[in-house]
Amino acid sequence: MKKDLTMSAIDRQNILNNKVALDNIQEYIGVSGMYFNGEYRFTKAQVCDFYGIDISTLDRYLSSNEEELKHNGYINLKGKTLKEFKEEFGWMLNEGSKAPQLGVFNFRAFLNLGMLLTESEKAKALRSVMLDIVIDTLNQKVGGSTKYINQRDEDFLVAIMREPVYRKEFTSALNLYLEMGNYKYAAYTDAIYEAIFHENSKEYIQILQLEEKENPRDTMYSEVLKLIASFEIGIADEMKKEFEKKGRKLTPKELDVLIKNFSNNRFWIPQLEDVRTKMACRDYGLRNIIHERLKPYINSLNREEYNRFLGEKSKNLIDRVVEDEQLLDIFKRLKDR
């Protein structure tokens, strides 16, 4: 999927929130700036010199993209902070030494400007490099494929270990309370998927390009697994109530109505919105995948999300399991089912 950073604020922010990729980009570019208050800073003159633009062009971009650039670290130093900055770096400054304020970029804002500039050939080349580095960073972290990047989350193991228990409750309810052949297990798994994230299992498999032997749930984020489990045991309980009330098994049409009413309960609205947003944003930002029916939910991932899947605490599932003998025993039992 080709991305145009000059046009997409989401794509820009996804890079700027990815600290691991930012560190690699900074190392590749080899710029450091002036270290002040915990960050490297760049003056307007330094930024203009790097990108080969004049100050009027820079000011125009600052004016038209002020909110975004300030969000990513462009600030005006004033008062005591400006005085401290000048005391340390005044000898390097070529601009407005007596001005009451001084605009400076941190590294994120410095890159942010490069993502926006269309007049600079250097910025254009840098955008291409940034996209390549982001892909390389992901590949290095996940061993070449992002298909199972969900498993790097420390919450995934707990969710996937509990999943078979809740799944069995649901399949048992279908067996006991629904008048339908064996196709019902696949059909009503799809019905739950549709209710939660607007895709059936076949569509999900195609989007993630899963092989026949791969289990879709092994690729799902912990929050998605938990919500599926909540739906499955909740619908199982509702089916039992209806069975006892009617004194007979439900028809497929009756179960369809039950699932619709269940999923339309106001209790589920914030949880469904949250899961759809996480799935859409994470798959776009981490897997470079778009779920067409979840497009309205796509936004940039924040820094905490990137750290969750790429940071120091994130690990491959097998590495996490091997480090804990108790988890390893549980994991083996699950795999043997």
mmCIF file of C-alpha atoms in Angstrom:
data_model
loop_
_atom_site.group_PDB
_atom_site.id
_atom_site.type_symbol
_atom_site.label_atom_id
_atom_site.label_comp_id
_atom_site.label_asym_id
_atom_site.label_seq_id
_atom_site.Cartn_x
_atom_site.Cartn_y
_atom_site.Cartn_z
ATOM 1 C CA MET A 1 0.000 0.000 0.000
ATOM 2 C CA LYS A 2 1.684 3.208 -1.212
ATOM 3 C CA LYS A 3 1.380 6.057 1.282
ATOM 4 C CA ASP A 4 1.622 9.770 0.557
ATOM 5 C CA LEU A 5 2.775 11.453 3.734
ATOM 6 C CA THR A 6 2.059 14.927 2.374
ATOM 7 C CA MET A 7 -1.637 14.036 2.114
ATOM 8 C CA SER A 8 -2.346 11.756 5.105
ATOM 9 C CA ALA A 9 -2.240 13.115 8.657
ATOM 10 C CA ILE A 10 -2.876 9.589 9.970
ATOM 11 C CA ASP A 11 0.173 8.178 8.164
ATOM 12 C CA ARG A 12 2.326 11.064 9.375
ATOM 13 C CA GLN A 13 1.251 10.609 12.977
ATOM 14 C CA ASN A 14 1.709 6.846 12.865
ATOM 15 C CA ILE A 15 5.386 7.361 12.069
ATOM 16 C CA LEU A 16 5.850 10.162 14.581
ATOM 17 C CA ASN A 17 4.288 8.072 17.371
ATOM 18 C CA ASN A 18 6.493 5.052 16.623
ATOM 19 C CA LYS A 19 9.487 5.649 18.912
ATOM 20 C CA VAL A 20 11.411 2.592 17.724
ATOM 21 C CA ALA A 21 11.164 3.751 14.104
ATOM 22 C CA LEU A 22 11.988 7.360 15.096
ATOM 23 C CA ASP A 23 15.197 6.256 16.796
ATOM 24 C CA ASN A 24 16.210 4.364 13.641
ATOM 25 C CA ILE A 25 15.340 7.331 11.419
ATOM 26 C CA GLN A 26 17.366 9.704 13.580
ATOM 27 C CA GLU A 27 20.356 7.353 13.504
ATOM 28 C CA TYR A 28 20.083 7.069 9.706
ATOM 29 C CA ILE A 29 19.835 10.829 9.127
ATOM 30 C CA GLY A 30 22.622 11.569 11.587
ATOM 31 C CA VAL A 31 21.259 14.904 12.818
ATOM 32 C CA SER A 32 21.257 15.692 16.513
ATOM 33 C CA GLY A 33 20.624 19.400 17.024
ATOM 34 C CA MET A 34 21.046 21.109 20.388
ATOM 35 C CA TYR A 35 20.172 18.982 23.418
ATOM 36 C CA PHE A 36 17.944 21.042 25.708
ATOM 37 C CA ASN A 37 15.379 20.002 28.349
ATOM 38 C CA GLY A 38 15.599 16.338 27.416
ATOM 39 C CA GLU A 39 15.248 16.723 23.635
ATOM 40 C CA TYR A 40 17.280 17.719 20.614
ATOM 41 C CA ARG A 41 16.195 21.142 19.315
ATOM 42 C CA PHE A 42 16.575 22.795 15.914
ATOM 43 C CA THR A 43 16.191 26.474 15.122
ATOM 44 C CA LYS A 44 14.312 27.714 12.069
ATOM 45 C CA ALA A 45 17.613 28.551 10.367
ATOM 46 C CA GLN A 46 18.914 25.021 10.901
ATOM 47 C CA VAL A 47 15.706 23.499 9.561
ATOM 48 C CA CYS A 48 15.738 25.744 6.499
ATOM 49 C CA ASP A 49 19.362 24.852 5.824
ATOM 50 C CA PHE A 50 18.670 21.105 6.080
ATOM 51 C CA TYR A 51 15.647 21.112 3.754
ATOM 52 C CA GLY A 52 16.999 23.771 1.382
ATOM 53 C CA ILE A 53 14.093 26.197 1.790
ATOM 54 C CA ASP A 54 13.843 29.892 2.666
ATOM 55 C CA ILE A 55 12.398 31.284 5.882
ATOM 56 C CA SER A 56 9.215 32.531 4.171
ATOM 57 C CA THR A 57 8.406 28.987 3.011
ATOM 58 C CA LEU A 58 8.984 27.662 6.513
ATOM 59 C CA ASP A 59 6.770 30.350 8.061
ATOM 60 C CA ARG A 60 4.025 29.541 5.553
ATOM 61 C CA TYR A 61 4.029 25.881 6.599
ATOM 62 C CA LEU A 62 4.125 26.859 10.257
ATOM 63 C CA SER A 63 1.055 29.008 9.737
ATOM 64 C CA SER A 64 -0.955 26.461 7.729
ATOM 65 C CA ASN A 65 0.011 23.445 9.893
ATOM 66 C CA GLU A 66 0.445 25.137 13.247
ATOM 67 C CA GLU A 67 -1.717 22.762 15.308
ATOM 68 C CA GLU A 68 -0.073 19.597 13.969
ATOM 69 C CA LEU A 69 3.490 20.893 14.266
ATOM 70 C CA LYS A 70 2.925 22.162 17.811
ATOM 71 C CA HIS A 71 1.333 18.824 18.726
ATOM 72 C CA ASN A 72 4.520 17.111 17.614
ATOM 73 C CA GLY A 73 6.920 19.386 19.432
ATOM 74 C CA TYR A 74 7.359 22.779 17.754
ATOM 75 C CA ILE A 75 7.440 25.422 20.495
ATOM 76 C CA ASN A 76 8.210 29.098 21.021
ATOM 77 C CA LEU A 77 10.762 29.525 23.779
ATOM 78 C CA LYS A 78 10.033 32.539 25.989
ATOM 79 C CA GLY A 79 11.073 34.130 29.247
ATOM 80 C CA LYS A 80 13.183 32.050 31.595
ATOM 81 C CA THR A 81 13.292 29.055 29.225
ATOM 82 C CA LEU A 82 14.557 31.216 26.363
ATOM 83 C CA LYS A 83 17.168 32.791 28.626
ATOM 84 C CA GLU A 84 18.452 29.350 29.659
ATOM 85 C CA PHE A 85 18.552 28.233 26.030
ATOM 86 C CA LYS A 86 20.531 31.318 24.963
ATOM 87 C CA GLU A 87 22.954 30.918 27.853
ATOM 88 C CA GLU A 88 23.790 27.426 26.604
ATOM 89 C CA PHE A 89 23.534 27.830 22.838
ATOM 90 C CA GLY A 90 23.549 31.587 22.195
ATOM 91 C CA TRP A 91 26.931 31.362 20.495
ATOM 92 C CA MET A 92 25.354 29.113 17.828
ATOM 93 C CA LEU A 93 22.360 31.305 17.076
ATOM 94 C CA ASN A 94 22.258 33.403 13.939
ATOM 95 C CA GLU A 95 18.712 34.634 14.296
ATOM 96 C CA GLY A 96 16.858 37.090 16.497
ATOM 97 C CA SER A 97 19.244 37.030 19.434
ATOM 98 C CA LYS A 98 17.309 39.866 21.085
ATOM 99 C CA ALA A 99 13.799 38.692 20.083
ATOM 100 C CA PRO A 100 11.384 38.003 23.016
ATOM 101 C CA GLN A 101 10.741 34.472 21.711
ATOM 102 C CA LEU A 102 12.449 31.838 19.587
ATOM 103 C CA GLY A 103 10.706 29.109 17.593
ATOM 104 C CA VAL A 104 12.440 25.711 17.812
ATOM 105 C CA PHE A 105 11.674 22.227 16.532
ATOM 106 C CA ASN A 106 12.273 18.974 18.361
ATOM 107 C CA PHE A 107 13.128 15.922 16.232
ATOM 108 C CA ARG A 108 9.495 14.856 15.812
ATOM 109 C CA ALA A 109 8.465 18.314 14.601
ATOM 110 C CA PHE A 110 11.565 18.427 12.398
ATOM 111 C CA LEU A 111 10.443 15.196 10.668
ATOM 112 C CA ASN A 112 6.831 16.347 10.671
ATOM 113 C CA LEU A 113 7.792 19.369 8.589
ATOM 114 C CA GLY A 114 9.702 17.127 6.181
ATOM 115 C CA MET A 115 6.554 15.057 5.711
ATOM 116 C CA LEU A 116 4.619 18.168 4.713
ATOM 117 C CA LEU A 117 7.116 20.030 2.496
ATOM 118 C CA THR A 118 6.431 19.689 -1.220
ATOM 119 C CA GLU A 119 8.987 22.318 -2.321
ATOM 120 C CA SER A 120 11.999 20.411 -0.990
ATOM 121 C CA GLU A 121 13.693 17.583 -2.900
ATOM 122 C CA LYS A 122 15.516 16.625 0.287
ATOM 123 C CA ALA A 123 12.202 16.330 2.123
ATOM 124 C CA LYS A 124 10.818 14.178 -0.700
ATOM 125 C CA ALA A 125 13.793 11.805 -0.464
ATOM 126 C CA LEU A 126 13.512 11.725 3.316
ATOM 127 C CA ARG A 127 9.836 10.732 3.133
ATOM 128 C CA SER A 128 10.748 7.711 1.030
ATOM 129 C CA VAL A 129 13.520 6.742 3.449
ATOM 130 C CA MET A 130 11.198 7.122 6.445
ATOM 131 C CA LEU A 131 8.627 4.750 4.966
ATOM 132 C CA ASP A 132 11.326 2.177 4.225
ATOM 133 C CA ILE A 133 12.753 2.448 7.746
ATOM 134 C CA VAL A 134 9.300 1.989 9.295
ATOM 135 C CA ILE A 135 8.826 -1.234 7.298
ATOM 136 C CA ASP A 136 12.321 -2.459 8.172
ATOM 137 C CA THR A 137 11.743 -1.677 11.860
ATOM 138 C CA LEU A 138 8.551 -3.731 11.929
ATOM 139 C CA ASN A 139 10.189 -6.605 10.079
ATOM 140 C CA GLN A 140 13.142 -6.658 12.482
ATOM 141 C CA LYS A 141 10.844 -6.706 15.501
ATOM 142 C CA VAL A 142 8.495 -9.438 14.258
ATOM 143 C CA GLY A 143 10.884 -11.539 12.204
ATOM 144 C CA GLY A 144 9.614 -10.567 8.765
ATOM 145 C CA SER A 145 5.827 -10.856 9.171
ATOM 146 C CA THR A 146 3.314 -8.767 11.103
ATOM 147 C CA LYS A 147 0.596 -11.428 10.888
ATOM 148 C CA TYR A 148 1.078 -12.379 14.547
ATOM 149 C CA ILE A 149 2.167 -8.998 15.893
ATOM 150 C CA ASN A 150 -0.916 -9.155 18.140
ATOM 151 C CA GLN A 151 0.839 -11.888 20.138
ATOM 152 C CA ARG A 152 3.588 -9.488 21.252
ATOM 153 C CA ASP A 153 1.071 -7.891 23.625
ATOM 154 C CA GLU A 154 1.513 -9.232 27.165
ATOM 155 C CA ASP A 155 -2.310 -9.449 27.553
ATOM 156 C CA PHE A 156 -2.682 -11.794 24.576
ATOM 157 C CA LEU A 157 -1.605 -14.981 26.331
ATOM 158 C CA VAL A 158 -4.236 -14.635 29.064
ATOM 159 C CA ALA A 159 -6.952 -13.952 26.491
ATOM 160 C CA ILE A 160 -6.038 -16.866 24.208
ATOM 161 C CA MET A 161 -5.740 -19.289 27.155
ATOM 162 C CA ARG A 162 -9.285 -18.508 28.303
ATOM 163 C CA GLU A 163 -10.755 -18.485 24.790
ATOM 164 C CA PRO A 164 -11.368 -22.279 24.452
ATOM 165 C CA VAL A 165 -13.392 -22.349 27.700
ATOM 166 C CA TYR A 166 -15.804 -19.638 26.551
ATOM 167 C CA ARG A 167 -15.901 -21.075 23.041
ATOM 168 C CA LYS A 168 -17.002 -24.454 24.413
ATOM 169 C CA GLU A 169 -19.896 -22.835 26.303
ATOM 170 C CA PHE A 170 -21.118 -21.298 23.059
ATOM 171 C CA THR A 171 -20.785 -24.428 20.912
ATOM 172 C CA SER A 172 -22.492 -26.473 23.635
ATOM 173 C CA ALA A 173 -25.389 -24.008 23.643
ATOM 174 C CA LEU A 174 -25.705 -24.286 19.863
ATOM 175 C CA ASN A 175 -25.806 -28.045 20.207
ATOM 176 C CA LEU A 176 -28.381 -28.073 23.018
ATOM 177 C CA TYR A 177 -30.652 -25.185 22.099
ATOM 178 C CA LEU A 178 -30.612 -24.689 18.281
ATOM 179 C CA GLU A 179 -32.516 -26.811 15.763
ATOM 180 C CA MET A 180 -30.023 -26.874 12.913
ATOM 181 C CA GLY A 181 -27.359 -29.140 11.372
ATOM 182 C CA ASN A 182 -23.621 -28.983 11.992
ATOM 183 C CA TYR A 183 -23.264 -25.957 9.727
ATOM 184 C CA LYS A 184 -24.623 -23.934 12.652
ATOM 185 C CA TYR A 185 -21.184 -23.749 14.327
ATOM 186 C CA ALA A 186 -19.572 -21.929 11.396
ATOM 187 C CA ALA A 187 -22.690 -19.875 10.591
ATOM 188 C CA TYR A 188 -23.104 -18.474 14.088
ATOM 189 C CA THR A 189 -19.421 -17.887 14.608
ATOM 190 C CA ASP A 190 -19.743 -15.666 11.532
ATOM 191 C CA ALA A 191 -22.838 -14.028 13.003
ATOM 192 C CA ILE A 192 -20.875 -12.994 16.096
ATOM 193 C CA TYR A 193 -17.956 -11.722 13.988
ATOM 194 C CA GLU A 194 -20.393 -9.682 11.898
ATOM 195 C CA ALA A 195 -21.969 -8.183 15.011
ATOM 196 C CA ILE A 196 -18.613 -7.206 16.516
ATOM 197 C CA PHE A 197 -16.410 -6.108 13.619
ATOM 198 C CA HIS A 198 -18.672 -6.291 10.535
ATOM 199 C CA GLU A 199 -16.723 -9.138 8.869
ATOM 200 C CA ASN A 200 -17.335 -12.859 8.669
ATOM 201 C CA SER A 201 -14.490 -15.330 9.144
ATOM 202 C CA LYS A 202 -13.947 -15.815 5.396
ATOM 203 C CA GLU A 203 -13.516 -12.076 4.843
ATOM 204 C CA TYR A 204 -11.171 -11.811 7.830
ATOM 205 C CA ILE A 205 -9.054 -14.702 6.543
ATOM 206 C CA GLN A 206 -8.791 -13.086 3.097
ATOM 207 C CA ILE A 207 -7.826 -9.676 4.485
ATOM 208 C CA LEU A 208 -5.056 -11.125 6.680
ATOM 209 C CA GLN A 209 -4.104 -13.649 3.958
ATOM 210 C CA LEU A 210 -4.250 -16.589 6.349
ATOM 211 C CA GLU A 211 -3.464 -20.123 5.260
ATOM 212 C CA GLU A 212 -6.058 -22.887 5.630
ATOM 213 C CA LYS A 213 -4.349 -24.315 8.735
ATOM 214 C CA GLU A 214 -4.108 -20.938 10.522
ATOM 215 C CA ASN A 215 -6.674 -20.112 13.202
ATOM 216 C CA PRO A 216 -8.029 -16.550 12.781
ATOM 217 C CA ARG A 217 -8.283 -16.103 16.554
ATOM 218 C CA ASP A 218 -4.522 -16.574 16.898
ATOM 219 C CA THR A 219 -4.145 -13.289 14.961
ATOM 220 C CA MET A 220 -6.722 -11.286 16.940
ATOM 221 C CA TYR A 221 -5.890 -8.666 19.548
ATOM 222 C CA SER A 222 -6.612 -9.477 23.196
ATOM 223 C CA GLU A 223 -9.494 -6.973 23.386
ATOM 224 C CA VAL A 224 -11.171 -8.584 20.359
ATOM 225 C CA LEU A 225 -10.812 -12.055 21.881
ATOM 226 C CA LYS A 226 -12.291 -10.864 25.170
ATOM 227 C CA LEU A 227 -15.280 -9.261 23.483
ATOM 228 C CA ILE A 228 -15.916 -12.364 21.350
ATOM 229 C CA ALA A 229 -15.818 -14.414 24.561
ATOM 230 C CA SER A 230 -18.296 -12.036 26.232
ATOM 231 C CA PHE A 231 -20.632 -12.318 23.259
ATOM 232 C CA GLU A 232 -20.368 -16.089 23.103
ATOM 233 C CA ILE A 233 -21.123 -16.771 26.774
ATOM 234 C CA GLY A 234 -23.769 -14.037 26.849
ATOM 235 C CA ILE A 235 -25.606 -15.458 23.838
ATOM 236 C CA ALA A 236 -25.243 -18.968 25.277
ATOM 237 C CA ASP A 237 -27.039 -17.799 28.453
ATOM 238 C CA GLU A 238 -29.769 -16.082 26.420
ATOM 239 C CA MET A 239 -30.296 -19.213 24.322
ATOM 240 C CA LYS A 240 -30.715 -21.307 27.461
ATOM 241 C CA LYS A 241 -33.330 -18.872 28.822
ATOM 242 C CA GLU A 242 -35.286 -18.960 25.548
ATOM 243 C CA PHE A 243 -35.057 -22.752 25.408
ATOM 244 C CA GLU A 244 -36.469 -23.069 28.934
ATOM 245 C CA LYS A 245 -39.159 -20.488 28.205
ATOM 246 C CA LYS A 246 -40.342 -22.106 24.951
ATOM 247 C CA GLY A 247 -39.755 -25.689 25.999
ATOM 248 C CA ARG A 248 -38.089 -26.453 22.663
ATOM 249 C CA LYS A 249 -35.009 -25.679 20.614
ATOM 250 C CA LEU A 250 -34.783 -22.353 18.829
ATOM 251 C CA THR A 251 -35.084 -22.000 15.061
ATOM 252 C CA PRO A 252 -32.293 -20.208 13.148
ATOM 253 C CA LYS A 253 -34.628 -17.254 12.579
ATOM 254 C CA GLU A 254 -35.299 -16.966 16.311
ATOM 255 C CA LEU A 255 -31.581 -17.093 17.101
ATOM 256 C CA ASP A 256 -30.917 -14.402 14.474
ATOM 257 C CA VAL A 257 -33.383 -12.114 16.255
ATOM 258 C CA LEU A 258 -31.850 -12.987 19.633
ATOM 259 C CA ILE A 259 -28.334 -12.086 18.443
ATOM 260 C CA LYS A 260 -29.539 -8.834 16.875
ATOM 261 C CA ASN A 261 -31.320 -7.764 20.064
ATOM 262 C CA PHE A 262 -28.353 -8.845 22.176
ATOM 263 C CA SER A 263 -25.821 -6.854 20.140
ATOM 264 C CA ASN A 264 -28.095 -3.774 20.073
ATOM 265 C CA ASN A 265 -28.132 -3.587 23.863
ATOM 266 C CA ARG A 266 -26.785 -0.162 24.875
ATOM 267 C CA PHE A 267 -24.378 -1.882 27.256
ATOM 268 C CA TRP A 268 -22.300 -3.044 24.263
ATOM 269 C CA ILE A 269 -22.057 0.281 22.381
ATOM 270 C CA PRO A 270 -18.843 1.665 24.001
ATOM 271 C CA GLN A 271 -17.198 -1.772 23.998
ATOM 272 C CA LEU A 272 -17.976 -2.374 20.327
ATOM 273 C CA GLU A 273 -16.754 1.104 19.389
ATOM 274 C CA ASP A 274 -13.532 0.544 21.316
ATOM 275 C CA VAL A 275 -12.793 -2.858 19.751
ATOM 276 C CA ARG A 276 -13.572 -1.700 16.208
ATOM 277 C CA THR A 277 -11.298 1.310 16.669
ATOM 278 C CA LYS A 278 -8.439 -0.779 18.064
ATOM 279 C CA MET A 279 -8.742 -3.369 15.304
ATOM 280 C CA ALA A 280 -8.951 -0.796 12.499
ATOM 281 C CA CYS A 281 -6.127 1.430 13.804
ATOM 282 C CA ARG A 282 -3.750 -1.349 14.801
ATOM 283 C CA ASP A 283 -4.149 -3.328 11.603
ATOM 284 C CA TYR A 284 -3.607 -0.172 9.538
ATOM 285 C CA GLY A 285 -0.641 1.071 11.593
ATOM 286 C CA LEU A 286 1.047 -2.254 12.352
ATOM 287 C CA ARG A 287 -0.007 -4.588 9.536
ATOM 288 C CA ASN A 288 -0.628 -2.042 6.766
ATOM 289 C CA ILE A 289 -4.081 -3.592 6.330
ATOM 290 C CA ILE A 290 -7.411 -1.868 5.799
ATOM 291 C CA HIS A 291 -10.686 -3.471 6.849
ATOM 292 C CA GLU A 292 -13.035 -1.801 4.373
ATOM 293 C CA ARG A 293 -16.032 -1.966 6.691
ATOM 294 C CA LEU A 294 -14.031 -0.431 9.521
ATOM 295 C CA LYS A 295 -12.550 2.471 7.529
ATOM 296 C CA PRO A 296 -14.458 5.104 9.542
ATOM 297 C CA TYR A 297 -12.654 3.883 12.662
ATOM 298 C CA ILE A 298 -9.105 4.309 11.310
ATOM 299 C CA ASN A 299 -6.963 6.842 13.131
ATOM 300 C CA SER A 300 -3.313 7.081 14.142
ATOM 301 C CA LEU A 301 -1.895 4.885 16.895
ATOM 302 C CA ASN A 302 -0.568 6.706 19.934
ATOM 303 C CA ARG A 303 2.898 6.183 21.379
ATOM 304 C CA GLU A 304 1.614 3.864 24.099
ATOM 305 C CA GLU A 305 0.120 1.553 21.468
ATOM 306 C CA TYR A 306 3.361 1.360 19.506
ATOM 307 C CA ASN A 307 5.273 0.683 22.698
ATOM 308 C CA ARG A 308 2.806 -2.083 23.557
ATOM 309 C CA PHE A 309 3.635 -4.050 20.410
ATOM 310 C CA LEU A 310 7.171 -2.882 19.589
ATOM 311 C CA GLY A 311 8.624 -1.588 22.858
ATOM 312 C CA GLU A 312 10.819 -3.210 25.482
ATOM 313 C CA LYS A 313 7.961 -5.096 27.182
ATOM 314 C CA SER A 314 6.682 -6.601 23.931
ATOM 315 C CA LYS A 315 7.895 -10.099 23.119
ATOM 316 C CA ASN A 316 7.156 -12.935 20.742
ATOM 317 C CA LEU A 317 4.657 -15.323 22.318
ATOM 318 C CA ILE A 318 7.050 -18.262 22.449
ATOM 319 C CA ASP A 319 9.722 -16.116 24.151
ATOM 320 C CA ARG A 320 7.222 -14.994 26.771
ATOM 321 C CA VAL A 321 6.062 -18.552 27.412
ATOM 322 C CA VAL A 322 9.543 -20.098 27.557
ATOM 323 C CA GLU A 323 10.561 -17.642 30.291
ATOM 324 C CA ASP A 324 7.805 -18.931 32.593
ATOM 325 C CA GLU A 325 7.624 -22.695 33.274
ATOM 326 C CA GLN A 326 4.032 -22.491 34.529
ATOM 327 C CA LEU A 327 2.909 -20.667 31.397
ATOM 328 C CA LEU A 328 4.811 -23.168 29.261
ATOM 329 C CA ASP A 329 2.917 -26.084 30.808
ATOM 330 C CA ILE A 330 -0.434 -24.349 30.247
ATOM 331 C CA PHE A 331 0.535 -23.408 26.702
ATOM 332 C CA LYS A 332 1.471 -27.006 25.874
ATOM 333 C CA ARG A 333 -1.841 -28.305 27.203
ATOM 334 C CA LEU A 334 -3.734 -25.781 25.096
ATOM 335 C CA LYS A 335 -1.820 -26.706 21.951
ATOM 336 C CA ASP A 336 -2.541 -30.397 22.557
ATOM 337 C CA ARG A 337 -6.323 -29.913 22.629
#
